[in-house]
Amino acid sequence: IIILILGIVFGKPGKDGESNYRRSKNERIKMESKD
């Protein structure tokens, strides 16, 4: 379980780690662009 969390947080390649990391990164960019 901890490994999955670390994978999502650090965006390490895994089941959904990379996709989740990219998704959160895109959302972060969108929020910054709004400001």
mmCIF file of C-alpha atoms in Angstrom:
data_model
loop_
_atom_site.group_PDB
_atom_site.id
_atom_site.type_symbol
_atom_site.label_atom_id
_atom_site.label_comp_id
_atom_site.label_asym_id
_atom_site.label_seq_id
_atom_site.Cartn_x
_atom_site.Cartn_y
_atom_site.Cartn_z
ATOM 1 C CA ILE A 1 0.000 0.000 0.000
ATOM 2 C CA ILE A 2 2.777 2.431 0.941
ATOM 3 C CA ILE A 3 4.567 1.685 -2.338
ATOM 4 C CA LEU A 4 1.426 2.559 -4.314
ATOM 5 C CA ILE A 5 1.141 5.877 -2.440
ATOM 6 C CA LEU A 6 4.805 6.677 -3.074
ATOM 7 C CA GLY A 7 4.336 5.778 -6.749
ATOM 8 C CA ILE A 8 1.427 8.197 -7.068
ATOM 9 C CA VAL A 9 3.177 10.967 -5.135
ATOM 10 C CA PHE A 10 6.531 10.733 -6.904
ATOM 11 C CA GLY A 11 5.020 9.668 -10.234
ATOM 12 C CA LYS A 12 7.208 6.586 -10.585
ATOM 13 C CA PRO A 13 6.240 4.284 -13.474
ATOM 14 C CA GLY A 14 3.753 1.684 -12.289
ATOM 15 C CA LYS A 15 0.113 0.656 -12.692
ATOM 16 C CA ASP A 16 -1.404 4.152 -12.495
ATOM 17 C CA GLY A 17 1.447 6.011 -10.829
ATOM 18 C CA GLU A 18 2.676 7.770 -13.951
ATOM 19 C CA SER A 19 -0.802 8.615 -15.279
ATOM 20 C CA ASN A 20 -1.893 9.955 -11.880
ATOM 21 C CA TYR A 21 1.281 12.053 -11.621
ATOM 22 C CA ARG A 22 0.752 13.528 -15.097
ATOM 23 C CA ARG A 23 -2.913 14.157 -14.345
ATOM 24 C CA SER A 24 -2.149 16.010 -11.096
ATOM 25 C CA LYS A 25 0.587 17.957 -12.882
ATOM 26 C CA ASN A 26 -1.837 19.020 -15.630
ATOM 27 C CA GLU A 27 -4.436 20.073 -13.043
ATOM 28 C CA ARG A 28 -1.751 22.075 -11.225
ATOM 29 C CA ILE A 29 -0.794 23.860 -14.474
ATOM 30 C CA LYS A 30 -4.462 24.611 -15.212
ATOM 31 C CA MET A 31 -4.938 26.117 -11.745
ATOM 32 C CA GLU A 32 -1.807 28.242 -12.146
ATOM 33 C CA SER A 33 -2.876 29.417 -15.603
ATOM 34 C CA LYS A 34 -6.240 30.549 -14.171
ATOM 35 C CA ASP A 35 -4.421 32.949 -11.864
#
